[in-house]
PDB file of C-alpha atoms in Angstrom:
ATOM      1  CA  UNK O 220     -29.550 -50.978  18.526  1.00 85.00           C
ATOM      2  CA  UNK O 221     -27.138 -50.703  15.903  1.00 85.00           C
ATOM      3  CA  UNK O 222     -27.921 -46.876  15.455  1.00 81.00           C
ATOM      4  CA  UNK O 223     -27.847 -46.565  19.325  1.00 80.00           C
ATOM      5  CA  UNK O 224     -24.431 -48.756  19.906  1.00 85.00           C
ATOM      6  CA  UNK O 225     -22.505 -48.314  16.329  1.00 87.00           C
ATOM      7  CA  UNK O 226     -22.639 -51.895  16.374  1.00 89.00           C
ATOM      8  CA  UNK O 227     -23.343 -54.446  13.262  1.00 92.00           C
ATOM      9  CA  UNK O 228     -26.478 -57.080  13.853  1.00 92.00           C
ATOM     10  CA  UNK O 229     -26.546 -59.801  11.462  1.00 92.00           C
ATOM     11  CA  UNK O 230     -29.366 -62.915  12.185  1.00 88.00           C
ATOM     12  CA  UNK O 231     -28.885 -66.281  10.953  1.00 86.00           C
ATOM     13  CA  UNK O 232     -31.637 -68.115  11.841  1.00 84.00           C
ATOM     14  CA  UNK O 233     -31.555 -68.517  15.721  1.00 82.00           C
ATOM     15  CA  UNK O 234     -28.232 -67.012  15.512  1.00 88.00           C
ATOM     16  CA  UNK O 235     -27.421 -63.455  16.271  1.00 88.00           C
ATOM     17  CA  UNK O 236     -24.064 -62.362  15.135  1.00 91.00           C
ATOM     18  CA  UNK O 237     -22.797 -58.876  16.650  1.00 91.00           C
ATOM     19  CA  UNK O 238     -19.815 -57.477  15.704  1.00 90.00           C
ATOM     20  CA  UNK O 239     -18.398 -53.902  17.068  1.00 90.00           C
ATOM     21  CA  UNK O 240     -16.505 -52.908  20.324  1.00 91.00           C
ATOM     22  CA  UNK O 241     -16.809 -55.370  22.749  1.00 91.00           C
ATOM     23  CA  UNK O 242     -18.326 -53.501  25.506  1.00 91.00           C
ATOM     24  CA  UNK O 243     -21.169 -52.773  22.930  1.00 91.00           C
ATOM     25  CA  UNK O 244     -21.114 -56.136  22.116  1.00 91.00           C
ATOM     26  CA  UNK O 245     -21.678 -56.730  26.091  1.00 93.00           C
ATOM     27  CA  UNK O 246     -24.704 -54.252  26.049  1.00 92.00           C
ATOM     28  CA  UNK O 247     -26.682 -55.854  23.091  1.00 92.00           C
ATOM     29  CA  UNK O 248     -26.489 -59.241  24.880  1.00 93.00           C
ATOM     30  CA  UNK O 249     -27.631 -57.856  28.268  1.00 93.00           C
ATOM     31  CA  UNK O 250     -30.397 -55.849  25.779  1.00 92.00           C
ATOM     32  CA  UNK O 251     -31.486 -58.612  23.754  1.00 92.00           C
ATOM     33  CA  UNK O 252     -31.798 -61.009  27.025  1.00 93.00           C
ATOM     34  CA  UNK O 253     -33.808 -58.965  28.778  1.00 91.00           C
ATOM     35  CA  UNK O 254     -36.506 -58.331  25.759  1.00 92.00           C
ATOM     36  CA  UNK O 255     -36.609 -62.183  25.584  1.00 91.00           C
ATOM     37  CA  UNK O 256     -37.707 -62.510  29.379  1.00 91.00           C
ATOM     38  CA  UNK O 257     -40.766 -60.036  28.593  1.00 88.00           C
ATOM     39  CA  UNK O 258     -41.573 -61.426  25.117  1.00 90.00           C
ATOM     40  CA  UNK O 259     -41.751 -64.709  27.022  1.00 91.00           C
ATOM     41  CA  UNK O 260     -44.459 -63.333  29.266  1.00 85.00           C
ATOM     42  CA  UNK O 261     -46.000 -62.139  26.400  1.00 83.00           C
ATOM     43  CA  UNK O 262     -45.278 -58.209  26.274  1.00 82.00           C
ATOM     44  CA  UNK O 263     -45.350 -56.486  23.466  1.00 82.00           C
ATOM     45  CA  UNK O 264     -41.900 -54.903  22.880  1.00 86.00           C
ATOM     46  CA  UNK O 265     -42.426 -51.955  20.080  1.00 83.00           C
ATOM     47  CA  UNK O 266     -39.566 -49.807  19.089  1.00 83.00           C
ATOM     48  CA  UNK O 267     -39.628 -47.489  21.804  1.00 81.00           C
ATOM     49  CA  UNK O 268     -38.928 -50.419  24.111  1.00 86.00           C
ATOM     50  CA  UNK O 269     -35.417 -51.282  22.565  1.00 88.00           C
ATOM     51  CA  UNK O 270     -33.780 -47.514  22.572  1.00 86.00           C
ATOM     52  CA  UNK O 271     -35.222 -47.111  25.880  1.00 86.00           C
ATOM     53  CA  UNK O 272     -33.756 -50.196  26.991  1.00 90.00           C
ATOM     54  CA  UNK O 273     -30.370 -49.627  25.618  1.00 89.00           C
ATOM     55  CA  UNK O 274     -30.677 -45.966  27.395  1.00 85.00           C
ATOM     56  CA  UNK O 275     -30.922 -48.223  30.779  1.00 88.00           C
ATOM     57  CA  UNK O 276     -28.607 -50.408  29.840  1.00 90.00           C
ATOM     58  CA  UNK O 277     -25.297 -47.929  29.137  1.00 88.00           C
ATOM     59  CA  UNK O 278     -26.130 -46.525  32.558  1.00 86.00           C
ATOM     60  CA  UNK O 279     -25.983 -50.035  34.082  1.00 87.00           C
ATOM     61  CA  UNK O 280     -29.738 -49.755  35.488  1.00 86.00           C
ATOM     62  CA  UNK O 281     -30.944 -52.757  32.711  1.00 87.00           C
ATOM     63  CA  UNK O 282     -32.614 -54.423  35.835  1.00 86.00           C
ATOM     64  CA  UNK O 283     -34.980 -52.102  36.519  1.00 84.00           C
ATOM     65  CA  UNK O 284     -36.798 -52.650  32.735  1.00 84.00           C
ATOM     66  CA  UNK O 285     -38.154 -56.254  33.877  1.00 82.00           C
ATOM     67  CA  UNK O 286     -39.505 -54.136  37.412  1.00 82.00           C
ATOM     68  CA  UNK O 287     -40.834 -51.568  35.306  1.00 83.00           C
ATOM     69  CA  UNK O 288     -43.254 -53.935  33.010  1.00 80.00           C
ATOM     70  CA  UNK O 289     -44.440 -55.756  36.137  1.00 78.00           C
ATOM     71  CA  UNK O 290     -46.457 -52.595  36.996  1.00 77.00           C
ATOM     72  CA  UNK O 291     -50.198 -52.798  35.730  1.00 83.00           C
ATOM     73  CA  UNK O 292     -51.659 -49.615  36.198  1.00 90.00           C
ATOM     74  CA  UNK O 293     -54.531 -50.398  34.358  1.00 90.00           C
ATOM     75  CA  UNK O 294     -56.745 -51.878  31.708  1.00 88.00           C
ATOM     76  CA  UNK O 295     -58.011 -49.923  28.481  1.00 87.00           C
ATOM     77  CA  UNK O 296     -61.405 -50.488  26.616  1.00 88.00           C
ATOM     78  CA  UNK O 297     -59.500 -52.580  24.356  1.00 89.00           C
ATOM     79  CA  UNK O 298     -58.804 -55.260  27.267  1.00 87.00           C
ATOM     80  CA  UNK O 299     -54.862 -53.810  26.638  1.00 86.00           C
ATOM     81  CA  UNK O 300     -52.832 -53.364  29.739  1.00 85.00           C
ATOM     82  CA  UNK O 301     -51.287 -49.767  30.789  1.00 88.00           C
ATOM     83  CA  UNK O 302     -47.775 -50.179  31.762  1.00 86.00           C
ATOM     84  CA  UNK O 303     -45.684 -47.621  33.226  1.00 89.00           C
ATOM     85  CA  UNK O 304     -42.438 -47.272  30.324  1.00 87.00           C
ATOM     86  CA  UNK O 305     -39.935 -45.578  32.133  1.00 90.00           C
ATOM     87  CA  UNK O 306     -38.586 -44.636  35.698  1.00 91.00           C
ATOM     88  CA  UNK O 307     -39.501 -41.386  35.171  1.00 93.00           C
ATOM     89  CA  UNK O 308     -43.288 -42.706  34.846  1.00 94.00           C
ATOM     90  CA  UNK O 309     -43.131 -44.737  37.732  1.00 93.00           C
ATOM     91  CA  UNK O 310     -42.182 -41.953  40.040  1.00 94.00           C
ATOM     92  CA  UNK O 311     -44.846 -40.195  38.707  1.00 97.00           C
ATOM     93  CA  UNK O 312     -47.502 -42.528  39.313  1.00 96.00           C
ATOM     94  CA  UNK O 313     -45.983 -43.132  42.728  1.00 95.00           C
ATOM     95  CA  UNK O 314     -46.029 -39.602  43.872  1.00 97.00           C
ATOM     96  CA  UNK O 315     -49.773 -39.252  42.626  1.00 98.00           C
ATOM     97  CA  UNK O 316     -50.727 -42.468  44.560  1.00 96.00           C
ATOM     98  CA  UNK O 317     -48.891 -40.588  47.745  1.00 96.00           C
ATOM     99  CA  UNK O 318     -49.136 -37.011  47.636  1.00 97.00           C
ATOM    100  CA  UNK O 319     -52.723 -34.575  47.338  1.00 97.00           C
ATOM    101  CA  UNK O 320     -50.917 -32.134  44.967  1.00 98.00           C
ATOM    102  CA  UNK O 321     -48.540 -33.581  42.165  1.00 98.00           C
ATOM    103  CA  UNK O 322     -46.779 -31.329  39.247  1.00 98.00           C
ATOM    104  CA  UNK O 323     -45.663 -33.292  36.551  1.00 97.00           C
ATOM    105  CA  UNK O 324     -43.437 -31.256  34.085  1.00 97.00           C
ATOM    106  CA  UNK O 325     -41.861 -32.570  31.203  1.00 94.00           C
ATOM    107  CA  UNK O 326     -41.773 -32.477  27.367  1.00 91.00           C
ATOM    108  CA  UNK O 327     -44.586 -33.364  24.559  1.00 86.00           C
ATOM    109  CA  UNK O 328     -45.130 -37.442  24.591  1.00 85.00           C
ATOM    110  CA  UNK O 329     -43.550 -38.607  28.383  1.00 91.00           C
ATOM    111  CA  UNK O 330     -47.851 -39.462  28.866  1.00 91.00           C
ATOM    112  CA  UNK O 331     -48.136 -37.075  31.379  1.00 94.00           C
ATOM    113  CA  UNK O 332     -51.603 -36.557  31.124  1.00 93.00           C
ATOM    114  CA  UNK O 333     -52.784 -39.578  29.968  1.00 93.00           C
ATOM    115  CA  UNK O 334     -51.241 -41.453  33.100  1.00 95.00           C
ATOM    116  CA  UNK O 335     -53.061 -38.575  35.217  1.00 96.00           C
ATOM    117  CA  UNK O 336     -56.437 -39.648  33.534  1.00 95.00           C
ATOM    118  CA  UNK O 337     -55.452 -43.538  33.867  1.00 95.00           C
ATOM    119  CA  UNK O 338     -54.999 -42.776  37.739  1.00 96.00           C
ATOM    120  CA  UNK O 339     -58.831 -40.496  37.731  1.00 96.00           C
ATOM    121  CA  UNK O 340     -60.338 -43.738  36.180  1.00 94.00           C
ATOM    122  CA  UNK O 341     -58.604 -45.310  38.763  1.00 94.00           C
ATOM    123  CA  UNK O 342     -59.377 -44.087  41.645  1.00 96.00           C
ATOM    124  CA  UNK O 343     -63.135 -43.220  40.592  1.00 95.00           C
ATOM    125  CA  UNK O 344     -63.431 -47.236  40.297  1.00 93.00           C
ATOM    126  CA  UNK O 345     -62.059 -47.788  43.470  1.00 95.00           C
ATOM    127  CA  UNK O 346     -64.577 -45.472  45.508  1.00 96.00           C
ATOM    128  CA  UNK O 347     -61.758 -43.030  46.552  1.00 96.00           C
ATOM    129  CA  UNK O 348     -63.539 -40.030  44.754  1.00 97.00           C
ATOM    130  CA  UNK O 349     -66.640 -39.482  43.274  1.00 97.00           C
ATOM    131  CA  UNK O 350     -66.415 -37.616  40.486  1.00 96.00           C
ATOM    132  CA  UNK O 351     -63.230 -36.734  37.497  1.00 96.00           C
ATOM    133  CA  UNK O 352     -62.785 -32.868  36.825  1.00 95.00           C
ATOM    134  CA  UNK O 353     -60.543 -32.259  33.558  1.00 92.00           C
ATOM    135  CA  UNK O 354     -59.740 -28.377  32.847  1.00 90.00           C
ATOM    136  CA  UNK O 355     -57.203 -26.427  31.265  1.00 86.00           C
ATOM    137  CA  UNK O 356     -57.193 -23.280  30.178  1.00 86.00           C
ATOM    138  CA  UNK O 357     -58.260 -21.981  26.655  1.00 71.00           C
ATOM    139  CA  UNK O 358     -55.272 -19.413  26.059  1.00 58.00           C
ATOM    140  CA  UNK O 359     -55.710 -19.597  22.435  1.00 48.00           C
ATOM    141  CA  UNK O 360     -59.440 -18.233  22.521  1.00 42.00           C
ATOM    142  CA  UNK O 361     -58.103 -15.422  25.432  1.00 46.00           C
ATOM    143  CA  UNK O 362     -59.659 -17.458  28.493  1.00 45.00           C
ATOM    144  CA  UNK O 363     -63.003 -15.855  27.953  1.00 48.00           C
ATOM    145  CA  UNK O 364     -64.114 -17.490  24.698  1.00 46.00           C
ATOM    146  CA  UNK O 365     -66.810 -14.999  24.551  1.00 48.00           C
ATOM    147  CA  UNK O 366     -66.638 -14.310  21.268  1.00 45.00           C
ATOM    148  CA  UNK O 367     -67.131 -17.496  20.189  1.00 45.00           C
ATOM    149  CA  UNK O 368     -69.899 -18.973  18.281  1.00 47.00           C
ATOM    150  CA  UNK O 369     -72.398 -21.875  20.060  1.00 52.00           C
ATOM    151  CA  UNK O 370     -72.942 -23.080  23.218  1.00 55.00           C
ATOM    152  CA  UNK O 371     -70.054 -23.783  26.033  1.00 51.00           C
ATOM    153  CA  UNK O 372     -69.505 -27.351  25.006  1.00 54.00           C
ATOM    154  CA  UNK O 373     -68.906 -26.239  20.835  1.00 57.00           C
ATOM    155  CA  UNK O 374     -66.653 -23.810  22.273  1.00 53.00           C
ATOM    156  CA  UNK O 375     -63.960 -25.478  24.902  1.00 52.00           C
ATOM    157  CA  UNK O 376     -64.316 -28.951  22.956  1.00 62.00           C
ATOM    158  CA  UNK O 377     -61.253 -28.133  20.801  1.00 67.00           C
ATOM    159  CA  UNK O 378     -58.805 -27.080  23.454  1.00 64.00           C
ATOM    160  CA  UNK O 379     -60.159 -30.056  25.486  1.00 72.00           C
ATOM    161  CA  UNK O 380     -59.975 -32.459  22.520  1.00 77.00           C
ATOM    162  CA  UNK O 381     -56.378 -34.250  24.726  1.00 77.00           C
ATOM    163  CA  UNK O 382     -58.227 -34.792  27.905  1.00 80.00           C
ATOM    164  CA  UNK O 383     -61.426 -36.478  25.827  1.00 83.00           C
ATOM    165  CA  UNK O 384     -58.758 -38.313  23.802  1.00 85.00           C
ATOM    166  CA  UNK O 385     -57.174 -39.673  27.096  1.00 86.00           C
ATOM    167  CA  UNK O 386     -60.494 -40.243  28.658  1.00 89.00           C
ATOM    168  CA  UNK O 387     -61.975 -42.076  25.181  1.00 90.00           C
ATOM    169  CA  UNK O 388     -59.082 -44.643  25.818  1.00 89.00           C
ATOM    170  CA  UNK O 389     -59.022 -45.732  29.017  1.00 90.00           C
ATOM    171  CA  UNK O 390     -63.094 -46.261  29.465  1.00 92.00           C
ATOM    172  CA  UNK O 391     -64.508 -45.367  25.763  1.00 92.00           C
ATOM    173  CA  UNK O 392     -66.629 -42.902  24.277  1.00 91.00           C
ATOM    174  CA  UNK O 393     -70.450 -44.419  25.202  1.00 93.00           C
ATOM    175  CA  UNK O 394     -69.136 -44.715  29.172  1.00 94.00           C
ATOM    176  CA  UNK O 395     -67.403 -41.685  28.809  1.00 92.00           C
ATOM    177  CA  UNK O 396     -70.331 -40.085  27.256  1.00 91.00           C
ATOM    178  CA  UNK O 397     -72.214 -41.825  30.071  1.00 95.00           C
ATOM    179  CA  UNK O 398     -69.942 -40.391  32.998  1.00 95.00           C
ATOM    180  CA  UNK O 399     -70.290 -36.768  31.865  1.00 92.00           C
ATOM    181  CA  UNK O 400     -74.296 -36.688  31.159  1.00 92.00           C
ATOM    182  CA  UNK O 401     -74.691 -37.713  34.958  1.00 95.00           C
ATOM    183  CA  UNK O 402     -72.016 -34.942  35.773  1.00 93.00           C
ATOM    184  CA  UNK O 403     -69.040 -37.407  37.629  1.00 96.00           C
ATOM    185  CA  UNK O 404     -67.009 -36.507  34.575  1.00 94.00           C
ATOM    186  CA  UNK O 405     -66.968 -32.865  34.110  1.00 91.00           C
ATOM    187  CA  UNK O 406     -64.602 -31.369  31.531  1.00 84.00           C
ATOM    188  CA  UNK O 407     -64.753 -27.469  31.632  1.00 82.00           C
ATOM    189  CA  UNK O 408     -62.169 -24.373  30.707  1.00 82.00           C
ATOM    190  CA  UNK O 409     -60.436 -23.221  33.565  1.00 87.00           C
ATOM    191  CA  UNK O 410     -62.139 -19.898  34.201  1.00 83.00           C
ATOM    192  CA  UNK O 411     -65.804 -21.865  35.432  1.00 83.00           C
ATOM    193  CA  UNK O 412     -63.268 -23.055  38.194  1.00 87.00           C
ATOM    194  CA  UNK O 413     -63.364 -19.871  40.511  1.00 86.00           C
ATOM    195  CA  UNK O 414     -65.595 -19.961  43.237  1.00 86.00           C
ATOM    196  CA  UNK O 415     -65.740 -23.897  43.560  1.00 89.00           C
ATOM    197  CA  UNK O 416     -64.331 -26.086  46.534  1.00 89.00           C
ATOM    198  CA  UNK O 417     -63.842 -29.559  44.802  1.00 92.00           C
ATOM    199  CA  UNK O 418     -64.874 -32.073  46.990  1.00 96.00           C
ATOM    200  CA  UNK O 419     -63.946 -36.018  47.051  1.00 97.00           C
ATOM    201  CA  UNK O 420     -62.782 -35.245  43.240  1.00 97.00           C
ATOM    202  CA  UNK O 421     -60.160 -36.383  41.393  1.00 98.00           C
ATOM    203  CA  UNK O 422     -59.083 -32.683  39.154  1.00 97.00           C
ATOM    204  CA  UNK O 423     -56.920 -32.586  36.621  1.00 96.00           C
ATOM    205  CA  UNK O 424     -55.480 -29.302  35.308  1.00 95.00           C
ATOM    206  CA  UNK O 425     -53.749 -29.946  31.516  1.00 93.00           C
ATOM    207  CA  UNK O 426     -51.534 -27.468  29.827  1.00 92.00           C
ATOM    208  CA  UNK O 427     -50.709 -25.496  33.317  1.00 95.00           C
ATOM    209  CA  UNK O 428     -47.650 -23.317  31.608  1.00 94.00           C
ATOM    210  CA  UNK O 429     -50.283 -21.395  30.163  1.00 92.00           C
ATOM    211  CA  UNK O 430     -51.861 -20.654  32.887  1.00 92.00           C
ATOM    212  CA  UNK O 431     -51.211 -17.110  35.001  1.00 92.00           C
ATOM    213  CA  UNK O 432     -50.465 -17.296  38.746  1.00 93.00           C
ATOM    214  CA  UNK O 433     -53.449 -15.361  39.735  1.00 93.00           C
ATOM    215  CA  UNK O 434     -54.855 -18.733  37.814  1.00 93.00           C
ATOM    216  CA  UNK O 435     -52.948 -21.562  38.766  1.00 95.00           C
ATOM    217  CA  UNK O 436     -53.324 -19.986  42.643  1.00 95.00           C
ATOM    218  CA  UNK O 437     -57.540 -19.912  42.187  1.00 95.00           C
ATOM    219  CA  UNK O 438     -57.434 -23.804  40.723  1.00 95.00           C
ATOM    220  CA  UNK O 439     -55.042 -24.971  43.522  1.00 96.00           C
ATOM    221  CA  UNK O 440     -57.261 -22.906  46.231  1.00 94.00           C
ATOM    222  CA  UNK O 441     -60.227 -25.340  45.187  1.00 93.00           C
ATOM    223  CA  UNK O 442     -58.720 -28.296  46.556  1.00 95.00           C
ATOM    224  CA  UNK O 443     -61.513 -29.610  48.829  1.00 94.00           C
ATOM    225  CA  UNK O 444     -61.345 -32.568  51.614  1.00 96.00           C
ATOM    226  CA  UNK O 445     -60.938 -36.303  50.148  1.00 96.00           C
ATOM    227  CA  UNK O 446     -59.738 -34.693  46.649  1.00 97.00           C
ATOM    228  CA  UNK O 447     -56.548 -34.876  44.572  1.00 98.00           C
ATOM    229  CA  UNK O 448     -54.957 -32.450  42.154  1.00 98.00           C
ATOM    230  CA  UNK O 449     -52.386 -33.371  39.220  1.00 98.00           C
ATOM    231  CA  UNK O 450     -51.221 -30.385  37.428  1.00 98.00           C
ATOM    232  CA  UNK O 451     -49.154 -31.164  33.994  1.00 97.00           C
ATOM    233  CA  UNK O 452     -47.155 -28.402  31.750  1.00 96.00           C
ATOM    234  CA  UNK O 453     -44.288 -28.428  29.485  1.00 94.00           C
ATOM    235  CA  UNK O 454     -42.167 -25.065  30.120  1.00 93.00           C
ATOM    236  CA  UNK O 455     -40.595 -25.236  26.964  1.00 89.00           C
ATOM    237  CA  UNK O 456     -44.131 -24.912  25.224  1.00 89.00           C
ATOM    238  CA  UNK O 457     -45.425 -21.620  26.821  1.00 89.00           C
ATOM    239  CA  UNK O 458     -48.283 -19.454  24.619  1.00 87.00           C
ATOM    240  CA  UNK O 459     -49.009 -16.849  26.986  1.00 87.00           C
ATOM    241  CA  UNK O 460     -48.675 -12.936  25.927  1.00 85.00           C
ATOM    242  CA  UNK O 461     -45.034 -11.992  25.777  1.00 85.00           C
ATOM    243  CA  UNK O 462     -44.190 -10.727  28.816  1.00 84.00           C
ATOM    244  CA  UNK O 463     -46.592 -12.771  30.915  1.00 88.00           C
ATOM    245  CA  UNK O 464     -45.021 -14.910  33.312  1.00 92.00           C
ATOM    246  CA  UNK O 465     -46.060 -18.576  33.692  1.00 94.00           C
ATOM    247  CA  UNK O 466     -48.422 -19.558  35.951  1.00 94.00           C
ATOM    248  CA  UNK O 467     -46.810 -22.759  36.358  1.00 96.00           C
ATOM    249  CA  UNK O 468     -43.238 -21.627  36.098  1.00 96.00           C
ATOM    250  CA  UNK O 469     -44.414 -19.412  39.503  1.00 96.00           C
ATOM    251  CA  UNK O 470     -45.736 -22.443  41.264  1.00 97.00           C
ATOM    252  CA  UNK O 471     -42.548 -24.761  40.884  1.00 96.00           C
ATOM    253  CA  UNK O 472     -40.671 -21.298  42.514  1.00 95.00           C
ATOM    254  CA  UNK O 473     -43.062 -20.468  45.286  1.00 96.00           C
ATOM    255  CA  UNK O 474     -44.550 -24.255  46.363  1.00 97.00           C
ATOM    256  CA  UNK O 475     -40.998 -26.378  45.896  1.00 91.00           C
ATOM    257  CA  UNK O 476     -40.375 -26.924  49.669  1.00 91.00           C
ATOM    258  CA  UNK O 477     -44.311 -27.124  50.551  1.00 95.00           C
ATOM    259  CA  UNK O 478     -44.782 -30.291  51.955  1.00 95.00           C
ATOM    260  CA  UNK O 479     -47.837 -32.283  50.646  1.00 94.00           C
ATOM    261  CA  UNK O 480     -47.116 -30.788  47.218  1.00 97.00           C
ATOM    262  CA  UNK O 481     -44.600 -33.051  44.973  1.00 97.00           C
ATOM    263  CA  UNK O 482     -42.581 -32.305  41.657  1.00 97.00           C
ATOM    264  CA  UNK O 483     -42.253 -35.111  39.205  1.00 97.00           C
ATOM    265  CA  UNK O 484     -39.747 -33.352  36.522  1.00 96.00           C
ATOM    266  CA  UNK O 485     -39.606 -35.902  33.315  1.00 95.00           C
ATOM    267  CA  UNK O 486     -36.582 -35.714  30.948  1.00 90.00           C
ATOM    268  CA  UNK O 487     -36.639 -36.477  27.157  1.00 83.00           C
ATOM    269  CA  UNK O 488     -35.924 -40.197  28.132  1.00 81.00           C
ATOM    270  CA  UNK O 489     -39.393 -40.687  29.391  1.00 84.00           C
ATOM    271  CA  UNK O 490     -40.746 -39.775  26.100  1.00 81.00           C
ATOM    272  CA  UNK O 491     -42.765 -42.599  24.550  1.00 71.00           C
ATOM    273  CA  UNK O 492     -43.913 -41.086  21.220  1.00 69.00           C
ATOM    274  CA  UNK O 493     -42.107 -42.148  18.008  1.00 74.00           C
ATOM    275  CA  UNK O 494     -38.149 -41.700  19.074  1.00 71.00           C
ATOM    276  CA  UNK O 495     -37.638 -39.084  16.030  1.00 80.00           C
ATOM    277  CA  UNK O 496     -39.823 -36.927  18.651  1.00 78.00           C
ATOM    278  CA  UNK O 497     -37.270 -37.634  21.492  1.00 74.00           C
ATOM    279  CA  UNK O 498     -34.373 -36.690  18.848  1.00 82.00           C
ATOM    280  CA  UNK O 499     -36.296 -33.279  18.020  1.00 87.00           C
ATOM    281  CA  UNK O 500     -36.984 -32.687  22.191  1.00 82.00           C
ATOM    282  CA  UNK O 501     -32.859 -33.262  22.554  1.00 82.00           C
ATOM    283  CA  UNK O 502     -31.964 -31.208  19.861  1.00 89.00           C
ATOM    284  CA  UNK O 503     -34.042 -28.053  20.676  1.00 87.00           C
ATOM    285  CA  UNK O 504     -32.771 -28.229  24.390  1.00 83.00           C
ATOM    286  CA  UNK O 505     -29.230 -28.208  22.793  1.00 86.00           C
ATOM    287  CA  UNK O 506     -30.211 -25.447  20.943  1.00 87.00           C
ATOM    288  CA  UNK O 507     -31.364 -23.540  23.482  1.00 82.00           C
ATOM    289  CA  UNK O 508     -28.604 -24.545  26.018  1.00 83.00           C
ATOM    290  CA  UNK O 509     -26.132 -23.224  23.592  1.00 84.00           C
ATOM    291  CA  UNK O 510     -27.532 -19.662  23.222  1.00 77.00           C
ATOM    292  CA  UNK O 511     -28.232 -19.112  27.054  1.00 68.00           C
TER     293      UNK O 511
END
């Protein structure tokens, strides 16, 4: 907060003494009041919690932080509840409750695939679907990855390693494990998605800026009845062949005013990594704003 605000923090036992301007002053109380209210139902407030918090509170929306922790999504193995951690996550998670097709685009760390797997687990729990499919595609081995050593699984594994990582959280690696030897989690490269209609499935395409949009058109076109589709990408991360549009960069053109199909956009705010990562995110898109 004192970074944040230019303000001085000195405790004294129970005694917080703030010195700086006084509408800073203002903001630290507001800040430091509403952290009390969810330490006292016994949230865990880390670091990321108090910038993000003083972010709300300069743009006098401090209220919505006590709405925002209220909001279970889930449980992990560890018995630890998933919150949503900023607006920009709660739309998202709304618009995948609501819609059939949901883009979220944003930058590294705003948990847009992790939330996407929270919701799979979710709704494969609840009966809704009956079976998780997590893909993305495997630019850095060409898409084909036939010239790579071993069997399918040795060779997708490492550009899937995210989605297991996700997927290890939220139900652990024995059920996880589990899930995929009976085939209702299925974890495959984009390319073994053509010629399948995904039925009562929950599908999850990871990494989507690197996909083409002859690809991102055939994994759309494989929606099936009772099924969702997230898609996730970060356009300011794109590893395709110079020259080579984005797949995903097409879709947010061509599908914008489709109805059924929502946009979640998340900003650098939404970013719940370690905040240097938010201050690296802010800087490049300076950067870059200043040399377009």
């Amino acid at each position: 907060m004192e970074e944040k605000l230019d303000v001085k923090i000195v405790t004294r036992g129970e005694k917080i003494l703030v010195t700086g301007e006084e509408a800073k002053i203002l903001i630290v109380v507001e800040v430091i009041d509403a952290l009390l209210i969810l330490i006292r139902k016994g949230t865990q407030i880390s670091e990321r919690d108090i910038v993000y918090a003083v972010g709300l509170a300069e743009r006098g929306m401090l209220e919505e932080l006590l709405e925002l922790y209220q909001e279970k999504i889930a449980v992990n193995v560890k018995g630890k509840p998933i919150l949503v951690k900023t607006l920009g996550q709660r739309h998202y998670i709304s618009a995948i409750k609501k819609w059939d097709i949901v883009f979220g685009i944003g930058p590294a760390g705003t948990g847009k695939t992790y939330l996407a797997v929270v919701m799979a687990v979710n709704a494969l729990k609840d009966g809704f679907v009956k079976r998780i499919v997590l893909t993305r595609p495997a630019v850095e081995a060409g898409e084909s990855l036939g010239f790579l050593p071993g069997d399918l699984k040795e060779k997708v594994d490492p550009y899937l390693r995210p989605l297991y990582d996700a997927m290890h959280d939220v139900l652990g690696v024995e059920q996880t494990v589990r899930l995929m030897e009976r085939g209702t989690i299925e974890v495959a490269p984009l390319a073994y998605m053509r010629g399948r209609t995904l039925d009562d499935s929950f599908v999850i395409l990871d990494e989507a800026q690197n996909t083409t949009s002859e690809q991102i058109k055939m994994f759309l076109t494989r929606l099936g009845f009772g099924s969702k589709m997230v898609i996730t990408g970060d356009l300011t991360q794109i590893d395709l062949p110079k020259g080579k549009k984005s797949g995903l960069r097409t879709a947010l053109e061509v599908l914008d005013k489709v109805h059924g199909i929502e946009f979640i956009h998340l900003q650098a705010a939404d970013v719940v990594r370690h905040t240097l990562v938010q201050k690296v995110i802010n800087a490049y898109e300076k950067s870059e704003n200043e040399s377009t």
